[in-house]
Amino acid sequence: MTTTTKYQTPNLTLQKTGRREISVPAATRVGRHRRPNPSALMQWWVLTGRTLRAMVRRYELVIAVIAPLIFTVGFYLPLKFVMQLQGIDYAQFLMPIIVLQAMAFTSISAAQMSAKEKITGFSSRMQTMPVYGPVPLLSRMSSGFVRSVVSLTAALVYGHAIGFRFTEGFGQAALFCGLALVFSTCLSLGADAIGSLSKSPQATSQALTLPQLILGMLSCGFAPETGFPEWIRPFVRNQPVSQFSFAMRDLAHGGVTSHTMFPVVMWSLGLLVVCAPLAYWASTRRA
């Protein structure tokens, strides 16, 4: 005949059945169990740290430092003397578009990241767990913001080396950097949405590279508006890359005006209104 003896301790019950003893936690004995109590802030912190560590392992921060150097050398050296003949300080003229191209390049990484999380099932896994809806998107945007800050810092260092200077004080220099990061955030939200809807990170990056290069080359960032044929000048002058480059150029030297800032503010608000809801929907939709 088997007998069972129970010994009570504050946190443990020892049940002796025959010659065997089974340890049973006290919480189980009284019918209690731990319930998850997730914090959105903690979830964001953990997911952002995970993404940043992945970026370090894939050398994405190293690429964020190298990319502005390639843009600086590739555009400044071939056109420097041509622009000097026109009386243009090309380092001062070129620096905004180098920064904007570097910011656009980081958005391609955002698209690759969201596409990879989608095809590996990580996004679907997040939807089955008690994770607040916008947290995965916010964590990707936060890590992308860090990558943009690194790339912006590197671009300014290279710009200083070729002769670029801020002449309008700290406030306008800070606004220069702020506009660059706003531009990066807008593009990253749109790229994240495209990546979340894509089935191939490689195809996504290739699809995004071409329009960004076209908008960069057909802008007033590399050459004055007068350097383009008359029939395409309205597009070149009014597209967002040109408008951002106008404002950033004035912020660095000469002082910005409301006339220059107004189109930039409108473009920023328009891109955010379109890209932010689209990115959230693409990130939270169930396949």
PDB file of C-alpha atoms in Angstrom:
ATOM      1  CA  MET A   1       0.000   0.000   0.000  1.00  0.00           C
ATOM      2  CA  THR A   2       1.372   3.413  -1.026  1.00  0.00           C
ATOM      3  CA  THR A   3       1.260   6.253   1.467  1.00  0.00           C
ATOM      4  CA  THR A   4       1.743   9.924   0.784  1.00  0.00           C
ATOM      5  CA  THR A   5       3.230  12.282   3.336  1.00  0.00           C
ATOM      6  CA  LYS A   6       3.312  16.061   2.922  1.00  0.00           C
ATOM      7  CA  TYR A   7       5.881  18.334   4.566  1.00  0.00           C
ATOM      8  CA  GLN A   8       5.079  22.036   4.424  1.00  0.00           C
ATOM      9  CA  THR A   9       7.791  24.693   3.988  1.00  0.00           C
ATOM     10  CA  PRO A  10       7.281  28.416   3.258  1.00  0.00           C
ATOM     11  CA  ASN A  11       8.060  28.114  -0.459  1.00  0.00           C
ATOM     12  CA  LEU A  12       8.090  24.367  -1.118  1.00  0.00           C
ATOM     13  CA  THR A  13       5.970  21.296  -0.512  1.00  0.00           C
ATOM     14  CA  LEU A  14       7.739  17.937  -0.297  1.00  0.00           C
ATOM     15  CA  GLN A  15       5.361  15.139  -1.241  1.00  0.00           C
ATOM     16  CA  LYS A  16       6.688  11.727  -0.269  1.00  0.00           C
ATOM     17  CA  THR A  17       5.082   8.887  -2.181  1.00  0.00           C
ATOM     18  CA  GLY A  18       6.559   5.558  -1.184  1.00  0.00           C
ATOM     19  CA  ARG A  19      10.312   6.008  -1.579  1.00  0.00           C
ATOM     20  CA  ARG A  20      10.114   9.048  -3.868  1.00  0.00           C
ATOM     21  CA  GLU A  21       9.988  12.717  -2.979  1.00  0.00           C
ATOM     22  CA  ILE A  22       8.569  15.269  -5.391  1.00  0.00           C
ATOM     23  CA  SER A  23       9.260  18.981  -4.970  1.00  0.00           C
ATOM     24  CA  VAL A  24       6.255  21.172  -5.746  1.00  0.00           C
ATOM     25  CA  PRO A  25       6.603  24.997  -5.734  1.00  0.00           C
ATOM     26  CA  ALA A  26       4.442  26.790  -3.243  1.00  0.00           C
ATOM     27  CA  ALA A  27       2.846  28.911  -5.981  1.00  0.00           C
ATOM     28  CA  THR A  28       1.628  25.712  -7.648  1.00  0.00           C
ATOM     29  CA  ARG A  29       0.387  24.331  -4.351  1.00  0.00           C
ATOM     30  CA  VAL A  30      -1.974  27.223  -3.751  1.00  0.00           C
ATOM     31  CA  GLY A  31      -3.106  27.425  -7.381  1.00  0.00           C
ATOM     32  CA  ARG A  32      -1.287  30.650  -8.283  1.00  0.00           C
ATOM     33  CA  HIS A  33       0.812  31.240 -11.390  1.00  0.00           C
ATOM     34  CA  ARG A  34       2.748  34.144 -12.761  1.00  0.00           C
ATOM     35  CA  ARG A  35       0.939  36.225 -15.354  1.00  0.00           C
ATOM     36  CA  PRO A  36       2.852  38.217 -17.968  1.00  0.00           C
ATOM     37  CA  ASN A  37       2.774  41.939 -17.373  1.00  0.00           C
ATOM     38  CA  PRO A  38       4.576  43.405 -20.387  1.00  0.00           C
ATOM     39  CA  SER A  39       5.657  47.019 -20.504  1.00  0.00           C
ATOM     40  CA  ALA A  40       5.648  48.731 -23.888  1.00  0.00           C
ATOM     41  CA  LEU A  41       8.750  50.692 -22.941  1.00  0.00           C
ATOM     42  CA  MET A  42      10.625  47.534 -21.906  1.00  0.00           C
ATOM     43  CA  GLN A  43       9.538  45.727 -25.076  1.00  0.00           C
ATOM     44  CA  TRP A  44      10.789  48.639 -27.174  1.00  0.00           C
ATOM     45  CA  TRP A  45      14.091  48.667 -25.289  1.00  0.00           C
ATOM     46  CA  VAL A  46      14.669  44.926 -25.716  1.00  0.00           C
ATOM     47  CA  LEU A  47      13.730  44.849 -29.412  1.00  0.00           C
ATOM     48  CA  THR A  48      15.819  47.934 -30.181  1.00  0.00           C
ATOM     49  CA  GLY A  49      18.823  46.399 -28.450  1.00  0.00           C
ATOM     50  CA  ARG A  50      18.308  43.210 -30.437  1.00  0.00           C
ATOM     51  CA  THR A  51      18.202  45.139 -33.703  1.00  0.00           C
ATOM     52  CA  LEU A  52      21.281  47.213 -32.854  1.00  0.00           C
ATOM     53  CA  ARG A  53      23.260  44.083 -32.006  1.00  0.00           C
ATOM     54  CA  ALA A  54      22.243  42.566 -35.344  1.00  0.00           C
ATOM     55  CA  MET A  55      23.375  45.747 -37.098  1.00  0.00           C
ATOM     56  CA  VAL A  56      26.761  45.535 -35.391  1.00  0.00           C
ATOM     57  CA  ARG A  57      27.166  41.877 -36.379  1.00  0.00           C
ATOM     58  CA  ARG A  58      26.316  42.679 -40.010  1.00  0.00           C
ATOM     59  CA  TYR A  59      28.713  45.685 -40.024  1.00  0.00           C
ATOM     60  CA  GLU A  60      25.876  48.039 -40.952  1.00  0.00           C
ATOM     61  CA  LEU A  61      27.277  50.831 -38.768  1.00  0.00           C
ATOM     62  CA  VAL A  62      30.626  50.467 -40.529  1.00  0.00           C
ATOM     63  CA  ILE A  63      28.840  50.808 -43.873  1.00  0.00           C
ATOM     64  CA  ALA A  64      27.013  53.874 -42.513  1.00  0.00           C
ATOM     65  CA  VAL A  65      30.427  55.468 -41.950  1.00  0.00           C
ATOM     66  CA  ILE A  66      31.910  54.428 -45.301  1.00  0.00           C
ATOM     67  CA  ALA A  67      28.957  55.409 -47.527  1.00  0.00           C
ATOM     68  CA  PRO A  68      29.254  59.207 -46.984  1.00  0.00           C
ATOM     69  CA  LEU A  69      32.990  58.957 -47.724  1.00  0.00           C
ATOM     70  CA  ILE A  70      32.234  57.344 -51.082  1.00  0.00           C
ATOM     71  CA  PHE A  71      29.655  60.044 -51.889  1.00  0.00           C
ATOM     72  CA  THR A  72      32.067  62.810 -50.878  1.00  0.00           C
ATOM     73  CA  VAL A  73      34.994  61.536 -52.914  1.00  0.00           C
ATOM     74  CA  GLY A  74      32.873  60.428 -55.856  1.00  0.00           C
ATOM     75  CA  PHE A  75      31.040  63.729 -56.302  1.00  0.00           C
ATOM     76  CA  TYR A  76      33.408  66.374 -54.962  1.00  0.00           C
ATOM     77  CA  LEU A  77      36.628  65.510 -56.768  1.00  0.00           C
ATOM     78  CA  PRO A  78      35.268  65.214 -60.347  1.00  0.00           C
ATOM     79  CA  LEU A  79      33.163  68.428 -60.191  1.00  0.00           C
ATOM     80  CA  LYS A  80      35.221  70.658 -57.906  1.00  0.00           C
ATOM     81  CA  PHE A  81      37.188  72.511 -60.575  1.00  0.00           C
ATOM     82  CA  VAL A  82      34.233  72.787 -62.961  1.00  0.00           C
ATOM     83  CA  MET A  83      32.165  74.515 -60.264  1.00  0.00           C
ATOM     84  CA  GLN A  84      35.060  76.745 -59.235  1.00  0.00           C
ATOM     85  CA  LEU A  85      35.102  78.137 -62.779  1.00  0.00           C
ATOM     86  CA  GLN A  86      31.508  79.247 -62.178  1.00  0.00           C
ATOM     87  CA  GLY A  87      32.459  80.912 -58.904  1.00  0.00           C
ATOM     88  CA  ILE A  88      30.795  78.282 -56.686  1.00  0.00           C
ATOM     89  CA  ASP A  89      32.305  77.104 -53.419  1.00  0.00           C
ATOM     90  CA  TYR A  90      31.536  73.479 -54.200  1.00  0.00           C
ATOM     91  CA  ALA A  91      32.234  72.065 -50.734  1.00  0.00           C
ATOM     92  CA  GLN A  92      29.606  74.399 -49.282  1.00  0.00           C
ATOM     93  CA  PHE A  93      27.242  73.762 -52.191  1.00  0.00           C
ATOM     94  CA  LEU A  94      27.606  69.968 -52.249  1.00  0.00           C
ATOM     95  CA  MET A  95      27.463  69.069 -48.571  1.00  0.00           C
ATOM     96  CA  PRO A  96      23.633  69.024 -48.173  1.00  0.00           C
ATOM     97  CA  ILE A  97      23.155  66.505 -50.994  1.00  0.00           C
ATOM     98  CA  ILE A  98      25.924  64.287 -49.611  1.00  0.00           C
ATOM     99  CA  VAL A  99      24.093  64.233 -46.279  1.00  0.00           C
ATOM    100  CA  LEU A 100      20.732  63.594 -47.952  1.00  0.00           C
ATOM    101  CA  GLN A 101      22.150  60.759 -50.047  1.00  0.00           C
ATOM    102  CA  ALA A 102      23.627  59.205 -46.907  1.00  0.00           C
ATOM    103  CA  MET A 103      20.223  59.458 -45.191  1.00  0.00           C
ATOM    104  CA  ALA A 104      18.532  57.870 -48.200  1.00  0.00           C
ATOM    105  CA  PHE A 105      21.060  55.047 -48.132  1.00  0.00           C
ATOM    106  CA  THR A 106      20.156  54.251 -44.511  1.00  0.00           C
ATOM    107  CA  SER A 107      16.492  53.925 -45.465  1.00  0.00           C
ATOM    108  CA  ILE A 108      17.411  51.052 -47.795  1.00  0.00           C
ATOM    109  CA  SER A 109      18.786  49.218 -44.758  1.00  0.00           C
ATOM    110  CA  ALA A 110      15.453  49.837 -42.998  1.00  0.00           C
ATOM    111  CA  ALA A 111      13.619  48.152 -45.872  1.00  0.00           C
ATOM    112  CA  GLN A 112      15.971  45.176 -45.794  1.00  0.00           C
ATOM    113  CA  MET A 113      15.502  44.799 -42.041  1.00  0.00           C
ATOM    114  CA  SER A 114      11.694  44.797 -42.166  1.00  0.00           C
ATOM    115  CA  ALA A 115      11.678  42.427 -45.149  1.00  0.00           C
ATOM    116  CA  LYS A 116      13.996  40.002 -43.377  1.00  0.00           C
ATOM    117  CA  GLU A 117      11.875  40.000 -40.217  1.00  0.00           C
ATOM    118  CA  LYS A 118       8.831  39.290 -42.360  1.00  0.00           C
ATOM    119  CA  ILE A 119      10.197  36.380 -44.371  1.00  0.00           C
ATOM    120  CA  THR A 120      11.883  34.749 -41.352  1.00  0.00           C
ATOM    121  CA  GLY A 121       8.598  34.753 -39.432  1.00  0.00           C
ATOM    122  CA  PHE A 122       9.803  37.088 -36.693  1.00  0.00           C
ATOM    123  CA  SER A 123       7.021  39.600 -37.393  1.00  0.00           C
ATOM    124  CA  SER A 124       4.386  36.855 -37.258  1.00  0.00           C
ATOM    125  CA  ARG A 125       5.864  35.617 -33.991  1.00  0.00           C
ATOM    126  CA  MET A 126       5.580  39.103 -32.502  1.00  0.00           C
ATOM    127  CA  GLN A 127       1.893  39.174 -33.441  1.00  0.00           C
ATOM    128  CA  THR A 128       1.219  35.994 -31.434  1.00  0.00           C
ATOM    129  CA  MET A 129       2.886  37.378 -28.312  1.00  0.00           C
ATOM    130  CA  PRO A 130       1.679  40.071 -25.866  1.00  0.00           C
ATOM    131  CA  VAL A 131       3.656  42.760 -27.699  1.00  0.00           C
ATOM    132  CA  TYR A 132       2.090  46.153 -28.238  1.00  0.00           C
ATOM    133  CA  GLY A 133       1.280  46.716 -31.916  1.00  0.00           C
ATOM    134  CA  PRO A 134       3.594  49.612 -32.831  1.00  0.00           C
ATOM    135  CA  VAL A 135       6.561  48.430 -30.728  1.00  0.00           C
ATOM    136  CA  PRO A 136       8.348  46.361 -33.445  1.00  0.00           C
ATOM    137  CA  LEU A 137       8.031  49.252 -35.916  1.00  0.00           C
ATOM    138  CA  LEU A 138       9.243  51.776 -33.339  1.00  0.00           C
ATOM    139  CA  SER A 139      12.214  49.579 -32.472  1.00  0.00           C
ATOM    140  CA  ARG A 140      13.239  49.394 -36.142  1.00  0.00           C
ATOM    141  CA  MET A 141      12.833  53.154 -36.502  1.00  0.00           C
ATOM    142  CA  SER A 142      14.921  53.738 -33.368  1.00  0.00           C
ATOM    143  CA  SER A 143      17.766  51.561 -34.589  1.00  0.00           C
ATOM    144  CA  GLY A 144      17.521  53.240 -37.991  1.00  0.00           C
ATOM    145  CA  PHE A 145      17.733  56.612 -36.251  1.00  0.00           C
ATOM    146  CA  VAL A 146      20.982  55.525 -34.590  1.00  0.00           C
ATOM    147  CA  ARG A 147      22.350  54.446 -37.964  1.00  0.00           C
ATOM    148  CA  SER A 148      21.340  57.820 -39.453  1.00  0.00           C
ATOM    149  CA  VAL A 149      23.055  59.728 -36.647  1.00  0.00           C
ATOM    150  CA  VAL A 150      26.257  57.737 -37.241  1.00  0.00           C
ATOM    151  CA  SER A 151      26.089  58.377 -40.995  1.00  0.00           C
ATOM    152  CA  LEU A 152      25.315  62.083 -40.498  1.00  0.00           C
ATOM    153  CA  THR A 153      28.246  62.494 -38.128  1.00  0.00           C
ATOM    154  CA  ALA A 154      30.595  60.799 -40.583  1.00  0.00           C
ATOM    155  CA  ALA A 155      29.322  62.972 -43.461  1.00  0.00           C
ATOM    156  CA  LEU A 156      29.936  66.170 -41.474  1.00  0.00           C
ATOM    157  CA  VAL A 157      33.459  65.041 -40.647  1.00  0.00           C
ATOM    158  CA  TYR A 158      34.206  64.396 -44.311  1.00  0.00           C
ATOM    159  CA  GLY A 159      32.587  67.692 -45.243  1.00  0.00           C
ATOM    160  CA  HIS A 160      34.808  69.546 -42.797  1.00  0.00           C
ATOM    161  CA  ALA A 161      37.821  67.886 -44.412  1.00  0.00           C
ATOM    162  CA  ILE A 162      36.928  69.283 -47.852  1.00  0.00           C
ATOM    163  CA  GLY A 163      36.152  72.772 -46.519  1.00  0.00           C
ATOM    164  CA  PHE A 164      32.471  72.761 -45.516  1.00  0.00           C
ATOM    165  CA  ARG A 165      31.666  75.064 -42.564  1.00  0.00           C
ATOM    166  CA  PHE A 166      28.655  76.204 -40.545  1.00  0.00           C
ATOM    167  CA  THR A 167      28.717  79.998 -40.514  1.00  0.00           C
ATOM    168  CA  GLU A 168      25.297  80.814 -38.999  1.00  0.00           C
ATOM    169  CA  GLY A 169      25.754  79.628 -35.423  1.00  0.00           C
ATOM    170  CA  PHE A 170      24.830  76.588 -33.389  1.00  0.00           C
ATOM    171  CA  GLY A 171      21.046  76.949 -33.722  1.00  0.00           C
ATOM    172  CA  GLN A 172      20.958  76.762 -37.494  1.00  0.00           C
ATOM    173  CA  ALA A 173      23.610  74.037 -37.506  1.00  0.00           C
ATOM    174  CA  ALA A 174      21.378  71.989 -35.192  1.00  0.00           C
ATOM    175  CA  LEU A 175      18.397  72.634 -37.485  1.00  0.00           C
ATOM    176  CA  PHE A 176      20.536  71.486 -40.433  1.00  0.00           C
ATOM    177  CA  CYS A 177      21.088  68.156 -38.674  1.00  0.00           C
ATOM    178  CA  GLY A 178      17.427  67.994 -37.629  1.00  0.00           C
ATOM    179  CA  LEU A 179      16.229  68.365 -41.214  1.00  0.00           C
ATOM    180  CA  ALA A 180      18.578  65.591 -42.305  1.00  0.00           C
ATOM    181  CA  LEU A 181      17.174  63.254 -39.644  1.00  0.00           C
ATOM    182  CA  VAL A 182      13.574  64.192 -40.509  1.00  0.00           C
ATOM    183  CA  PHE A 183      14.321  63.350 -44.148  1.00  0.00           C
ATOM    184  CA  SER A 184      15.817  60.032 -43.059  1.00  0.00           C
ATOM    185  CA  THR A 185      12.823  59.204 -40.839  1.00  0.00           C
ATOM    186  CA  CYS A 186      10.309  59.925 -43.611  1.00  0.00           C
ATOM    187  CA  LEU A 187      12.166  57.738 -46.083  1.00  0.00           C
ATOM    188  CA  SER A 188      12.727  54.991 -43.496  1.00  0.00           C
ATOM    189  CA  LEU A 189       9.004  54.786 -42.716  1.00  0.00           C
ATOM    190  CA  GLY A 190       8.166  54.404 -46.384  1.00  0.00           C
ATOM    191  CA  ALA A 191      10.969  51.905 -46.920  1.00  0.00           C
ATOM    192  CA  ASP A 192       9.898  49.903 -43.853  1.00  0.00           C
ATOM    193  CA  ALA A 193       6.385  49.626 -45.265  1.00  0.00           C
ATOM    194  CA  ILE A 194       7.707  48.415 -48.614  1.00  0.00           C
ATOM    195  CA  GLY A 195       9.993  45.927 -46.884  1.00  0.00           C
ATOM    196  CA  SER A 196       7.129  44.570 -44.755  1.00  0.00           C
ATOM    197  CA  LEU A 197       5.091  43.957 -47.909  1.00  0.00           C
ATOM    198  CA  SER A 198       8.008  42.457 -49.829  1.00  0.00           C
ATOM    199  CA  LYS A 199       9.116  38.836 -50.028  1.00  0.00           C
ATOM    200  CA  SER A 200      12.775  39.483 -50.834  1.00  0.00           C
ATOM    201  CA  PRO A 201      15.185  41.839 -49.006  1.00  0.00           C
ATOM    202  CA  GLN A 202      17.537  41.863 -52.008  1.00  0.00           C
ATOM    203  CA  ALA A 203      14.799  42.792 -54.485  1.00  0.00           C
ATOM    204  CA  THR A 204      13.539  45.477 -52.108  1.00  0.00           C
ATOM    205  CA  SER A 205      16.926  47.171 -51.822  1.00  0.00           C
ATOM    206  CA  GLN A 206      17.412  47.089 -55.591  1.00  0.00           C
ATOM    207  CA  ALA A 207      13.948  48.559 -56.180  1.00  0.00           C
ATOM    208  CA  LEU A 208      14.592  51.433 -53.760  1.00  0.00           C
ATOM    209  CA  THR A 209      18.086  52.300 -54.966  1.00  0.00           C
ATOM    210  CA  LEU A 210      17.075  53.423 -58.453  1.00  0.00           C
ATOM    211  CA  PRO A 211      14.430  56.060 -57.553  1.00  0.00           C
ATOM    212  CA  GLN A 212      16.659  57.512 -54.839  1.00  0.00           C
ATOM    213  CA  LEU A 213      19.540  57.880 -57.282  1.00  0.00           C
ATOM    214  CA  ILE A 214      17.246  59.467 -59.886  1.00  0.00           C
ATOM    215  CA  LEU A 215      15.858  61.993 -57.388  1.00  0.00           C
ATOM    216  CA  GLY A 216      19.391  62.748 -56.219  1.00  0.00           C
ATOM    217  CA  MET A 217      20.839  63.281 -59.679  1.00  0.00           C
ATOM    218  CA  LEU A 218      17.818  65.247 -60.939  1.00  0.00           C
ATOM    219  CA  SER A 219      18.047  67.750 -58.103  1.00  0.00           C
ATOM    220  CA  CYS A 220      19.709  71.060 -57.367  1.00  0.00           C
ATOM    221  CA  GLY A 221      22.028  69.333 -54.920  1.00  0.00           C
ATOM    222  CA  PHE A 222      24.828  68.540 -57.374  1.00  0.00           C
ATOM    223  CA  ALA A 223      24.422  71.407 -59.820  1.00  0.00           C
ATOM    224  CA  PRO A 224      22.464  74.688 -59.990  1.00  0.00           C
ATOM    225  CA  GLU A 225      19.069  74.713 -61.621  1.00  0.00           C
ATOM    226  CA  THR A 226      20.539  76.522 -64.620  1.00  0.00           C
ATOM    227  CA  GLY A 227      22.597  73.435 -65.423  1.00  0.00           C
ATOM    228  CA  PHE A 228      19.458  71.491 -66.478  1.00  0.00           C
ATOM    229  CA  PRO A 229      17.382  71.793 -69.659  1.00  0.00           C
ATOM    230  CA  GLU A 230      14.476  74.216 -69.294  1.00  0.00           C
ATOM    231  CA  TRP A 231      11.803  71.554 -69.822  1.00  0.00           C
ATOM    232  CA  ILE A 232      12.848  69.622 -66.702  1.00  0.00           C
ATOM    233  CA  ARG A 233      13.668  72.553 -64.421  1.00  0.00           C
ATOM    234  CA  PRO A 234      10.221  72.739 -62.727  1.00  0.00           C
ATOM    235  CA  PHE A 235      10.547  69.132 -61.566  1.00  0.00           C
ATOM    236  CA  VAL A 236      14.178  69.565 -60.541  1.00  0.00           C
ATOM    237  CA  ARG A 237      13.410  72.711 -58.568  1.00  0.00           C
ATOM    238  CA  ASN A 238      10.278  71.537 -56.729  1.00  0.00           C
ATOM    239  CA  GLN A 239      10.998  67.901 -55.849  1.00  0.00           C
ATOM    240  CA  PRO A 240      11.738  67.181 -52.156  1.00  0.00           C
ATOM    241  CA  VAL A 241      15.477  66.514 -52.460  1.00  0.00           C
ATOM    242  CA  SER A 242      16.026  69.933 -54.029  1.00  0.00           C
ATOM    243  CA  GLN A 243      13.852  71.687 -51.462  1.00  0.00           C
ATOM    244  CA  PHE A 244      15.709  70.055 -48.568  1.00  0.00           C
ATOM    245  CA  SER A 245      19.062  70.912 -50.139  1.00  0.00           C
ATOM    246  CA  PHE A 246      18.017  74.583 -50.556  1.00  0.00           C
ATOM    247  CA  ALA A 247      17.046  74.872 -46.892  1.00  0.00           C
ATOM    248  CA  MET A 248      20.104  73.013 -45.591  1.00  0.00           C
ATOM    249  CA  ARG A 249      22.432  75.090 -47.771  1.00  0.00           C
ATOM    250  CA  ASP A 250      20.958  78.288 -46.328  1.00  0.00           C
ATOM    251  CA  LEU A 251      21.151  76.902 -42.793  1.00  0.00           C
ATOM    252  CA  ALA A 252      24.858  76.264 -43.242  1.00  0.00           C
ATOM    253  CA  HIS A 253      25.667  79.592 -44.878  1.00  0.00           C
ATOM    254  CA  GLY A 254      23.638  82.745 -45.399  1.00  0.00           C
ATOM    255  CA  GLY A 255      20.727  82.083 -43.058  1.00  0.00           C
ATOM    256  CA  VAL A 256      17.422  80.362 -43.790  1.00  0.00           C
ATOM    257  CA  THR A 257      14.150  82.185 -44.458  1.00  0.00           C
ATOM    258  CA  SER A 258      10.506  81.219 -44.071  1.00  0.00           C
ATOM    259  CA  HIS A 259      10.194  81.185 -47.857  1.00  0.00           C
ATOM    260  CA  THR A 260      12.833  78.439 -48.024  1.00  0.00           C
ATOM    261  CA  MET A 261      11.576  76.486 -45.013  1.00  0.00           C
ATOM    262  CA  PHE A 262       7.877  76.386 -45.946  1.00  0.00           C
ATOM    263  CA  PRO A 263       8.199  73.811 -48.786  1.00  0.00           C
ATOM    264  CA  VAL A 264      10.418  71.626 -46.591  1.00  0.00           C
ATOM    265  CA  VAL A 265       7.859  71.639 -43.772  1.00  0.00           C
ATOM    266  CA  MET A 266       5.048  70.798 -46.203  1.00  0.00           C
ATOM    267  CA  TRP A 267       7.016  67.969 -47.815  1.00  0.00           C
ATOM    268  CA  SER A 268       7.923  66.575 -44.373  1.00  0.00           C
ATOM    269  CA  LEU A 269       4.334  66.643 -43.122  1.00  0.00           C
ATOM    270  CA  GLY A 270       3.054  65.126 -46.349  1.00  0.00           C
ATOM    271  CA  LEU A 271       5.555  62.276 -46.281  1.00  0.00           C
ATOM    272  CA  LEU A 272       4.882  61.557 -42.606  1.00  0.00           C
ATOM    273  CA  VAL A 273       1.096  61.582 -43.079  1.00  0.00           C
ATOM    274  CA  VAL A 274       1.401  59.060 -45.924  1.00  0.00           C
ATOM    275  CA  CYS A 275       4.310  56.882 -44.780  1.00  0.00           C
ATOM    276  CA  ALA A 276       3.664  56.542 -41.034  1.00  0.00           C
ATOM    277  CA  PRO A 277       0.147  54.964 -41.268  1.00  0.00           C
ATOM    278  CA  LEU A 278       1.275  52.819 -44.191  1.00  0.00           C
ATOM    279  CA  ALA A 279       4.281  51.547 -42.229  1.00  0.00           C
ATOM    280  CA  TYR A 280       2.115  50.783 -39.177  1.00  0.00           C
ATOM    281  CA  TRP A 281      -0.474  48.928 -41.261  1.00  0.00           C
ATOM    282  CA  ALA A 282       2.173  46.909 -43.115  1.00  0.00           C
ATOM    283  CA  SER A 283       3.942  46.064 -39.854  1.00  0.00           C
ATOM    284  CA  THR A 284       0.828  44.852 -38.001  1.00  0.00           C
ATOM    285  CA  ARG A 285      -1.138  43.181 -40.768  1.00  0.00           C
ATOM    286  CA  ARG A 286      -1.479  39.408 -40.643  1.00  0.00           C
ATOM    287  CA  ALA A 287      -0.422  37.474 -43.718  1.00  0.00           C
TER     288      ALA A 287
END
